[in-house]
Amino acid sequence: QVQLVESGGGLVQAGGSLRLSCAASGTISAIYVMGWYRQAPGKQRELVAQFYSSSTATYYADSVKGRFTVSRDNVKNTIYLQMNNLKPEDTAVYYCKSLNPVGAWGQGTQVTVSS
């Protein structure tokens, strides 16, 4: 019912930027809490950012603070993750997931940052 589809991943050099998209199958206004996650090869999946529709405050992991920004476009039913000053350590498969209401995991989108 609550389905988010990630896209926008690709290859980028260190210091570059990339914007990921998270498109909702329904209206994005029905999502109260969502999170951006990533999983690097051989690593645990980690929370990158958490967005609350009822608040202007957004949680960011320490590793991405000042570099990543979450935004949304209600008309396009899309949530974005703007990633700036990318580092090789940012290389991972990125996922978006609705947390309230609870949604399913998608296939993710690959982000590769070269040195």
GROMACS .gro file of N, CA, C and O in nm:
model
  460
    1GLN      N    1   0.083  -0.119   0.000
    1GLN     CA    2   0.000   0.000   0.000
    1GLN      C    3   0.087   0.125   0.000
    1GLN      O    4   0.060   0.219  -0.076
    2VAL      N    5   0.187   0.127   0.088
    2VAL     CA    6   0.283   0.236   0.091
    2VAL      C    7   0.409   0.186   0.023
    2VAL      O    8   0.488   0.113   0.082
    3GLN      N    9   0.428   0.226  -0.101
    3GLN     CA   10   0.540   0.178  -0.181
    3GLN      C   11   0.623   0.297  -0.229
    3GLN      O   12   0.570   0.388  -0.292
    4LEU      N   13   0.752   0.292  -0.200
    4LEU     CA   14   0.845   0.393  -0.245
    4LEU      C   15   0.948   0.329  -0.337
    4LEU      O   16   0.997   0.220  -0.309
    5VAL      N   17   0.979   0.398  -0.445
    5VAL     CA   18   1.073   0.347  -0.543
    5VAL      C   19   1.189   0.443  -0.557
    5VAL      O   20   1.170   0.561  -0.589
    6GLU      N   21   1.311   0.392  -0.534
    6GLU     CA   22   1.432   0.475  -0.540
    6GLU      C   23   1.486   0.480  -0.683
    6GLU      O   24   1.476   0.383  -0.758
    7SER      N   25   1.547   0.592  -0.716
    7SER     CA   26   1.615   0.607  -0.844
    7SER      C   27   1.714   0.722  -0.834
    7SER      O   28   1.715   0.796  -0.736
    8GLY      N   29   1.796   0.736  -0.936
    8GLY     CA   30   1.889   0.848  -0.942
    8GLY      C   31   2.032   0.815  -0.907
    8GLY      O   32   2.119   0.903  -0.913
    9GLY      N   33   2.059   0.691  -0.871
    9GLY     CA   34   2.195   0.653  -0.840
    9GLY      C   35   2.282   0.650  -0.963
    9GLY      O   36   2.233   0.656  -1.076
   10GLY      N   37   2.411   0.642  -0.941
   10GLY     CA   38   2.504   0.640  -1.052
   10GLY      C   39   2.647   0.651  -1.006
   10GLY      O   40   2.678   0.632  -0.889
   11LEU      N   41   2.733   0.683  -1.100
   11LEU     CA   42   2.876   0.699  -1.074
   11LEU      C   43   2.911   0.847  -1.065
   11LEU      O   44   2.865   0.927  -1.146
   12VAL      N   45   2.992   0.880  -0.966
   12VAL     CA   46   3.033   1.019  -0.948
   12VAL      C   47   3.171   1.022  -0.884
   12VAL      O   48   3.206   0.933  -0.807
   13GLN      N   49   3.249   1.122  -0.919
   13GLN     CA   50   3.380   1.138  -0.858
   13GLN      C   51   3.369   1.201  -0.721
   13GLN      O   52   3.272   1.271  -0.690
   14ALA      N   53   3.467   1.174  -0.638
   14ALA     CA   54   3.470   1.235  -0.505
   14ALA      C   55   3.462   1.386  -0.516
   14ALA      O   56   3.527   1.447  -0.600
   15GLY      N   57   3.379   1.444  -0.430
   15GLY     CA   58   3.357   1.587  -0.434
   15GLY      C   59   3.239   1.628  -0.518
   15GLY      O   60   3.195   1.743  -0.514
   16GLY      N   61   3.186   1.535  -0.595
   16GLY     CA   62   3.072   1.562  -0.680
   16GLY      C   63   2.940   1.552  -0.606
   16GLY      O   64   2.935   1.529  -0.485
   17SER      N   65   2.832   1.570  -0.681
   17SER     CA   66   2.698   1.570  -0.623
   17SER      C   67   2.606   1.475  -0.698
   17SER      O   68   2.628   1.444  -0.816
   18LEU      N   69   2.504   1.431  -0.629
   18LEU     CA   70   2.405   1.342  -0.686
   18LEU      C   71   2.274   1.362  -0.612
   18LEU      O   72   2.274   1.386  -0.491
   19ARG      N   73   2.164   1.353  -0.683
   19ARG     CA   74   2.033   1.365  -0.620
   19ARG      C   75   1.953   1.238  -0.642
   19ARG      O   76   1.927   1.197  -0.756
   20LEU      N   77   1.915   1.175  -0.534
   20LEU     CA   78   1.832   1.056  -0.539
   20LEU      C   79   1.685   1.092  -0.527
   20LEU      O   80   1.650   1.187  -0.458
   21SER      N   81   1.602   1.015  -0.595
   21SER     CA   82   1.459   1.037  -0.590
   21SER      C   83   1.390   0.918  -0.526
   21SER      O   84   1.432   0.804  -0.543
   22CYS      N   85   1.284   0.946  -0.454
   22CYS     CA   86   1.203   0.844  -0.389
   22CYS      C   87   1.058   0.873  -0.425
   22CYS      O   88   0.997   0.964  -0.368
   23ALA      N   89   1.006   0.799  -0.521
   23ALA     CA   90   0.872   0.824  -0.573
   23ALA      C   91   0.770   0.736  -0.503
   23ALA      O   92   0.790   0.616  -0.487
   24ALA      N   93   0.659   0.796  -0.464
   24ALA     CA   94   0.552   0.724  -0.397
   24ALA      C   95   0.447   0.678  -0.497
   24ALA      O   96   0.412   0.750  -0.590
   25SER      N   97   0.399   0.556  -0.475
   25SER     CA   98   0.293   0.505  -0.561
   25SER      C   99   0.161   0.577  -0.536
   25SER      O  100   0.079   0.590  -0.626
   26GLY      N  101   0.141   0.619  -0.413
   26GLY     CA  102   0.025   0.698  -0.376
   26GLY      C  103   0.066   0.841  -0.349
   26GLY      O  104   0.168   0.889  -0.397
   27THR      N  105  -0.015   0.909  -0.270
   27THR     CA  106   0.019   1.046  -0.233
   27THR      C  107   0.123   1.045  -0.122
   27THR      O  108   0.113   0.971  -0.025
   28ILE      N  109   0.222   1.130  -0.136
   28ILE     CA  110   0.330   1.135  -0.039
   28ILE      C  111   0.286   1.201   0.092
   28ILE      O  112   0.352   1.186   0.194
   29SER      N  113   0.173   1.270   0.087
   29SER     CA  114   0.121   1.334   0.208
   29SER      C  115   0.074   1.232   0.311
   29SER      O  116   0.056   1.266   0.428
   30ALA      N  117   0.053   1.108   0.268
   30ALA     CA  118   0.011   1.003   0.360
   30ALA      C  119   0.127   0.946   0.440
   30ALA      O  120   0.105   0.866   0.531
   31ILE      N  121   0.248   0.985   0.406
   31ILE     CA  122   0.367   0.936   0.476
   31ILE      C  123   0.407   1.037   0.583
   31ILE      O  124   0.442   1.151   0.551
   32TYR      N  125   0.402   0.995   0.708
   32TYR     CA  126   0.435   1.083   0.818
   32TYR      C  127   0.583   1.080   0.853
   32TYR      O  128   0.640   1.181   0.892
   33VAL      N  129   0.642   0.962   0.842
   33VAL     CA  130   0.783   0.945   0.872
   33VAL      C  131   0.846   0.856   0.765
   33VAL      O  132   0.791   0.751   0.731
   34MET      N  133   0.957   0.897   0.712
   34MET     CA  134   1.031   0.814   0.618
   34MET      C  135   1.180   0.826   0.645
   34MET      O  136   1.226   0.922   0.707
   35GLY      N  137   1.254   0.728   0.600
   35GLY     CA  138   1.397   0.728   0.622
   35GLY      C  139   1.474   0.692   0.497
   35GLY      O  140   1.426   0.615   0.413
   36TRP      N  141   1.591   0.750   0.484
   36TRP     CA  142   1.688   0.711   0.382
   36TRP      C  143   1.792   0.623   0.448
   36TRP      O  144   1.846   0.658   0.554
   37TYR      N  145   1.819   0.510   0.388
   37TYR     CA  146   1.916   0.415   0.438
   37TYR      C  147   2.019   0.384   0.331
   37TYR      O  148   1.997   0.411   0.213
   38ARG      N  149   2.130   0.328   0.373
   38ARG     CA  150   2.228   0.280   0.277
   38ARG      C  151   2.298   0.157   0.331
   38ARG      O  152   2.308   0.137   0.452
   39GLN      N  153   2.344   0.075   0.240
   39GLN     CA  154   2.415  -0.046   0.276
   39GLN      C  155   2.534  -0.063   0.183
   39GLN      O  156   2.517  -0.085   0.063
   40ALA      N  157   2.652  -0.051   0.239
   40ALA     CA  158   2.775  -0.070   0.165
   40ALA      C  159   2.807  -0.219   0.158
   40ALA      O  160   2.761  -0.297   0.242
   41PRO      N  161   2.887  -0.261   0.060
   41PRO     CA  162   2.923  -0.403   0.049
   41PRO      C  163   2.986  -0.455   0.178
   41PRO      O  164   3.082  -0.397   0.229
   42GLY      N  165   2.932  -0.563   0.229
   42GLY     CA  166   2.984  -0.624   0.350
   42GLY      C  167   2.954  -0.549   0.478
   42GLY      O  168   3.005  -0.585   0.584
   43LYS      N  169   2.873  -0.445   0.469
   43LYS     CA  170   2.841  -0.364   0.586
   43LYS      C  171   2.693  -0.375   0.622
   43LYS      O  172   2.612  -0.419   0.542
   44GLN      N  173   2.661  -0.334   0.744
   44GLN     CA  174   2.522  -0.331   0.787
   44GLN      C  175   2.449  -0.214   0.722
   44GLN      O  176   2.509  -0.112   0.690
   45ARG      N  177   2.321  -0.232   0.705
   45ARG     CA  178   2.239  -0.123   0.657
   45ARG      C  179   2.229  -0.016   0.765
   45ARG      O  180   2.206  -0.047   0.883
   46GLU      N  181   2.250   0.108   0.729
   46GLU     CA  182   2.250   0.216   0.826
   46GLU      C  183   2.153   0.327   0.787
   46GLU      O  184   2.128   0.350   0.669
   47LEU      N  185   2.103   0.394   0.887
   47LEU     CA  186   2.014   0.507   0.865
   47LEU      C  187   2.097   0.629   0.829
   47LEU      O  188   2.190   0.667   0.900
   48VAL      N  189   2.062   0.691   0.719
   48VAL     CA  190   2.131   0.810   0.671
   48VAL      C  191   2.058   0.937   0.714
   48VAL      O  192   2.119   1.033   0.762
   49ALA      N  193   1.927   0.938   0.696
   49ALA     CA  194   1.846   1.054   0.730
   49ALA      C  195   1.703   1.009   0.758
   49ALA      O  196   1.656   0.911   0.703
   50GLN      N  197   1.635   1.083   0.844
   50GLN     CA  198   1.497   1.054   0.877
   50GLN      C  199   1.416   1.182   0.868
   50GLN      O  200   1.454   1.284   0.928
   51PHE      N  201   1.306   1.176   0.796
   51PHE     CA  202   1.225   1.291   0.766
   51PHE      C  203   1.090   1.279   0.834
   51PHE      O  204   1.027   1.173   0.831
   52TYR      N  205   1.044   1.387   0.895
   52TYR     CA  206   0.915   1.392   0.963
   52TYR      C  207   0.827   1.496   0.893
   52TYR      O  208   0.865   1.613   0.884
   53SER      N  209   0.710   1.454   0.848
   53SER     CA  210   0.621   1.545   0.776
   53SER      C  211   0.565   1.655   0.865
   53SER      O  212   0.529   1.762   0.817
   54SER      N  213   0.555   1.628   0.995
   54SER     CA  214   0.496   1.722   1.089
   54SER      C  215   0.597   1.818   1.149
   54SER      O  216   0.562   1.902   1.232
   55SER      N  217   0.721   1.808   1.108
   55SER     CA  218   0.826   1.891   1.165
   55SER      C  219   0.924   1.934   1.056
   55SER      O  220   0.943   1.864   0.957
   56THR      N  221   0.982   2.049   1.077
   56THR     CA  222   1.086   2.096   0.986
   56THR      C  223   1.221   2.034   1.017
   56THR      O  224   1.315   2.048   0.938
   57ALA      N  225   1.230   1.969   1.133
   57ALA     CA  226   1.355   1.907   1.173
   57ALA      C  227   1.374   1.774   1.102
   57ALA      O  228   1.280   1.695   1.088
   58THR      N  229   1.493   1.751   1.057
   58THR     CA  230   1.530   1.627   0.991
   58THR      C  231   1.655   1.571   1.056
   58THR      O  232   1.750   1.645   1.081
   59TYR      N  233   1.653   1.442   1.084
   59TYR     CA  234   1.771   1.378   1.141
   59TYR      C  235   1.868   1.339   1.031
   59TYR      O  236   1.828   1.286   0.927
   60TYR      N  237   1.995   1.365   1.055
   60TYR     CA  238   2.100   1.323   0.965
   60TYR      C  239   2.209   1.251   1.045
   60TYR      O  240   2.246   1.295   1.154
   61ALA      N  241   2.257   1.143   0.990
   61ALA     CA  242   2.370   1.075   1.052
   61ALA      C  243   2.491   1.167   1.053
   61ALA      O  244   2.508   1.251   0.965
   62ASP      N  245   2.575   1.150   1.154
   62ASP     CA  246   2.693   1.236   1.167
   62ASP      C  247   2.781   1.231   1.043
   62ASP      O  248   2.843   1.331   1.006
   63SER      N  249   2.785   1.117   0.979
   63SER     CA  250   2.872   1.099   0.864
   63SER      C  251   2.829   1.180   0.742
   63SER      O  252   2.910   1.201   0.651
   64VAL      N  253   2.703   1.226   0.741
   64VAL     CA  254   2.653   1.299   0.624
   64VAL      C  255   2.606   1.439   0.657
   64VAL      O  256   2.565   1.513   0.566
   65LYS      N  257   2.611   1.479   0.782
   65LYS     CA  258   2.568   1.613   0.821
   65LYS      C  259   2.644   1.719   0.744
   65LYS      O  260   2.766   1.714   0.731
   66GLY      N  261   2.570   1.817   0.695
   66GLY     CA  262   2.630   1.925   0.619
   66GLY      C  263   2.651   1.892   0.474
   66GLY      O  264   2.686   1.982   0.396
   67ARG      N  265   2.631   1.766   0.435
   67ARG     CA  266   2.651   1.726   0.296
   67ARG      C  267   2.523   1.676   0.230
   67ARG      O  268   2.505   1.697   0.111
   68PHE      N  269   2.437   1.610   0.306
   68PHE     CA  270   2.313   1.554   0.252
   68PHE      C  271   2.194   1.635   0.300
   68PHE      O  272   2.191   1.682   0.414
   69THR      N  273   2.094   1.648   0.214
   69THR     CA  274   1.973   1.723   0.247
   69THR      C  275   1.850   1.652   0.192
   69THR      O  276   1.847   1.612   0.076
   70VAL      N  277   1.748   1.636   0.277
   70VAL     CA  278   1.622   1.576   0.236
   70VAL      C  279   1.523   1.686   0.200
   70VAL      O  280   1.513   1.787   0.271
   71SER      N  281   1.451   1.667   0.092
   71SER     CA  282   1.346   1.760   0.053
   71SER      C  283   1.232   1.681  -0.011
   71SER      O  284   1.246   1.561  -0.037
   72ARG      N  285   1.121   1.748  -0.035
   72ARG     CA  286   1.009   1.679  -0.097
   72ARG      C  287   0.933   1.771  -0.190
   72ARG      O  288   0.935   1.894  -0.175
   73ASP      N  289   0.866   1.709  -0.285
   73ASP     CA  290   0.782   1.779  -0.380
   73ASP      C  291   0.647   1.709  -0.377
   73ASP      O  292   0.631   1.599  -0.431
   74ASN      N  293   0.549   1.771  -0.313
   74ASN     CA  294   0.418   1.708  -0.298
   74ASN      C  295   0.345   1.693  -0.431
   74ASN      O  296   0.267   1.600  -0.449
   75VAL      N  297   0.369   1.785  -0.523
   75VAL     CA  298   0.304   1.777  -0.653
   75VAL      C  299   0.351   1.654  -0.729
   75VAL      O  300   0.273   1.584  -0.793
   76LYS      N  301   0.481   1.628  -0.723
   76LYS     CA  302   0.538   1.514  -0.792
   76LYS      C  303   0.538   1.387  -0.707
   76LYS      O  304   0.582   1.282  -0.755
   77ASN      N  305   0.490   1.397  -0.584
   77ASN     CA  306   0.488   1.283  -0.493
   77ASN      C  307   0.627   1.218  -0.482
   77ASN      O  308   0.641   1.096  -0.491
   78THR      N  309   0.725   1.302  -0.461
   78THR     CA  310   0.863   1.255  -0.460
   78THR      C  311   0.940   1.317  -0.344
   78THR      O  312   0.925   1.436  -0.315
   79ILE      N  313   1.019   1.236  -0.278
   79ILE     CA  314   1.113   1.281  -0.176
   79ILE      C  315   1.254   1.268  -0.231
   79ILE      O  316   1.286   1.168  -0.296
   80TYR      N  317   1.336   1.368  -0.207
   80TYR     CA  318   1.471   1.371  -0.263
   80TYR      C  319   1.576   1.363  -0.154
   80TYR      O  320   1.556   1.405  -0.041
   81LEU      N  321   1.689   1.308  -0.192
   81LEU     CA  322   1.808   1.312  -0.108
   81LEU      C  323   1.918   1.377  -0.191
   81LEU      O  324   1.973   1.314  -0.282
   82GLN      N  325   1.947   1.502  -0.162
   82GLN     CA  326   2.054   1.573  -0.230
   82GLN      C  327   2.185   1.543  -0.160
   82GLN      O  328   2.198   1.567  -0.040
   83MET      N  329   2.280   1.489  -0.232
   83MET     CA  330   2.407   1.449  -0.177
   83MET      C  331   2.517   1.533  -0.241
   83MET      O  332   2.539   1.527  -0.362
   84ASN      N  333   2.585   1.611  -0.158
   84ASN     CA  334   2.693   1.697  -0.204
   84ASN      C  335   2.825   1.655  -0.141
   84ASN      O  336   2.827   1.589  -0.038
   85ASN      N  337   2.932   1.698  -0.204
   85ASN     CA  338   3.066   1.666  -0.154
   85ASN      C  339   3.079   1.518  -0.123
   85ASN      O  340   3.121   1.478  -0.014
   86LEU      N  341   3.044   1.437  -0.219
   86LEU     CA  342   3.044   1.293  -0.199
   86LEU      C  343   3.184   1.239  -0.177
   86LEU      O  344   3.282   1.288  -0.234
   87LYS      N  345   3.191   1.137  -0.094
   87LYS     CA  346   3.316   1.071  -0.060
   87LYS      C  347   3.309   0.924  -0.099
   87LYS      O  348   3.200   0.868  -0.107
   88PRO      N  349   3.423   0.860  -0.122
   88PRO     CA  350   3.422   0.717  -0.154
   88PRO      C  351   3.349   0.634  -0.049
   88PRO      O  352   3.287   0.533  -0.084
   89GLU      N  353   3.353   0.675   0.076
   89GLU     CA  354   3.285   0.603   0.182
   89GLU      C  355   3.133   0.610   0.171
   89GLU      O  356   3.063   0.537   0.240
   90ASP      N  357   3.083   0.698   0.085
   90ASP     CA  358   2.939   0.706   0.061
   90ASP      C  359   2.890   0.599  -0.036
   90ASP      O  360   2.769   0.586  -0.057
   91THR      N  361   2.981   0.527  -0.096
   91THR     CA  362   2.945   0.422  -0.190
   91THR      C  363   2.859   0.316  -0.120
   91THR      O  364   2.899   0.259  -0.020
   92ALA      N  365   2.740   0.293  -0.174
   92ALA     CA  366   2.646   0.200  -0.113
   92ALA      C  367   2.522   0.191  -0.200
   92ALA      O  368   2.503   0.268  -0.293
   93VAL      N  369   2.436   0.096  -0.166
   93VAL     CA  370   2.302   0.091  -0.221
   93VAL      C  371   2.213   0.172  -0.128
   93VAL      O  372   2.210   0.148  -0.007
   94TYR      N  373   2.142   0.267  -0.183
   94TYR     CA  374   2.058   0.356  -0.104
   94TYR      C  375   1.912   0.317  -0.116
   94TYR      O  376   1.864   0.282  -0.224
   95TYR      N  377   1.842   0.324  -0.004
   95TYR     CA  378   1.702   0.287   0.004
   95TYR      C  379   1.622   0.398   0.071
   95TYR      O  380   1.672   0.466   0.161
   96CYS      N  381   1.499   0.414   0.030
   96CYS     CA  382   1.406   0.495   0.106
   96CYS      C  383   1.294   0.404   0.153
   96CYS      O  384   1.256   0.309   0.085
   97LYS      N  385   1.242   0.433   0.271
   97LYS     CA  386   1.141   0.346   0.330
   97LYS      C  387   1.046   0.428   0.415
   97LYS      O  388   1.088   0.510   0.496
   98SER      N  389   0.918   0.406   0.396
   98SER     CA  390   0.818   0.468   0.480
   98SER      C  391   0.817   0.398   0.615
   98SER      O  392   0.808   0.274   0.622
   99LEU      N  393   0.827   0.475   0.722
   99LEU     CA  394   0.829   0.419   0.857
   99LEU      C  395   0.696   0.437   0.929
   99LEU      O  396   0.664   0.360   1.019
  100ASN      N  397   0.622   0.537   0.894
  100ASN     CA  398   0.489   0.558   0.948
  100ASN      C  399   0.402   0.621   0.840
  100ASN      O  400   0.416   0.740   0.812
  101PRO      N  401   0.313   0.541   0.779
  101PRO     CA  402   0.292   0.397   0.799
  101PRO      C  403   0.408   0.314   0.749
  101PRO      O  404   0.487   0.361   0.665
  102VAL      N  405   0.419   0.192   0.799
  102VAL     CA  406   0.530   0.107   0.763
  102VAL      C  407   0.517   0.057   0.621
  102VAL      O  408   0.414   0.003   0.582
  103GLY      N  409   0.621   0.075   0.543
  103GLY     CA  410   0.623   0.029   0.407
  103GLY      C  411   0.727  -0.080   0.388
  103GLY      O  412   0.801  -0.115   0.479
  104ALA      N  413   0.732  -0.132   0.267
  104ALA     CA  414   0.824  -0.239   0.235
  104ALA      C  415   0.955  -0.183   0.179
  104ALA      O  416   0.961  -0.070   0.130
  105TRP      N  417   1.059  -0.264   0.188
  105TRP     CA  418   1.186  -0.229   0.126
  105TRP      C  419   1.176  -0.240  -0.025
  105TRP      O  420   1.113  -0.332  -0.077
  106GLY      N  421   1.240  -0.149  -0.094
  106GLY     CA  422   1.248  -0.156  -0.238
  106GLY      C  423   1.379  -0.219  -0.281
  106GLY      O  424   1.449  -0.281  -0.200
  107GLN      N  425   1.412  -0.205  -0.407
  107GLN     CA  426   1.534  -0.266  -0.459
  107GLN      C  427   1.658  -0.181  -0.436
  107GLN      O  428   1.770  -0.229  -0.448
  108GLY      N  429   1.638  -0.055  -0.403
  108GLY     CA  430   1.749   0.035  -0.379
  108GLY      C  431   1.808   0.088  -0.509
  108GLY      O  432   1.776   0.042  -0.618
  109THR      N  433   1.896   0.187  -0.495
  109THR     CA  434   1.966   0.243  -0.610
  109THR      C  435   2.114   0.256  -0.575
  109THR      O  436   2.150   0.303  -0.467
  110GLN      N  437   2.199   0.213  -0.666
  110GLN     CA  438   2.342   0.208  -0.641
  110GLN      C  439   2.408   0.344  -0.659
  110GLN      O  440   2.389   0.410  -0.761
  111VAL      N  441   2.485   0.383  -0.560
  111VAL     CA  442   2.567   0.503  -0.566
  111VAL      C  443   2.713   0.462  -0.552
  111VAL      O  444   2.750   0.397  -0.455
  112THR      N  445   2.793   0.498  -0.650
  112THR     CA  446   2.935   0.466  -0.647
  112THR      C  447   3.016   0.595  -0.660
  112THR      O  448   2.999   0.670  -0.756
  113VAL      N  449   3.101   0.618  -0.563
  113VAL     CA  450   3.184   0.737  -0.560
  113VAL      C  451   3.329   0.695  -0.578
  113VAL      O  452   3.384   0.620  -0.497
  114SER      N  453   3.392   0.742  -0.683
  114SER     CA  454   3.530   0.708  -0.711
  114SER      C  455   3.623   0.813  -0.651
  114SER      O  456   3.585   0.929  -0.632
  115SER      N  457   3.745   0.770  -0.623
  115SER     CA  458   3.844   0.861  -0.565
  115SER      C  459   3.923   0.933  -0.673
  115SER      O  460   3.988   1.032  -0.647
   0.00000   0.00000   0.00000
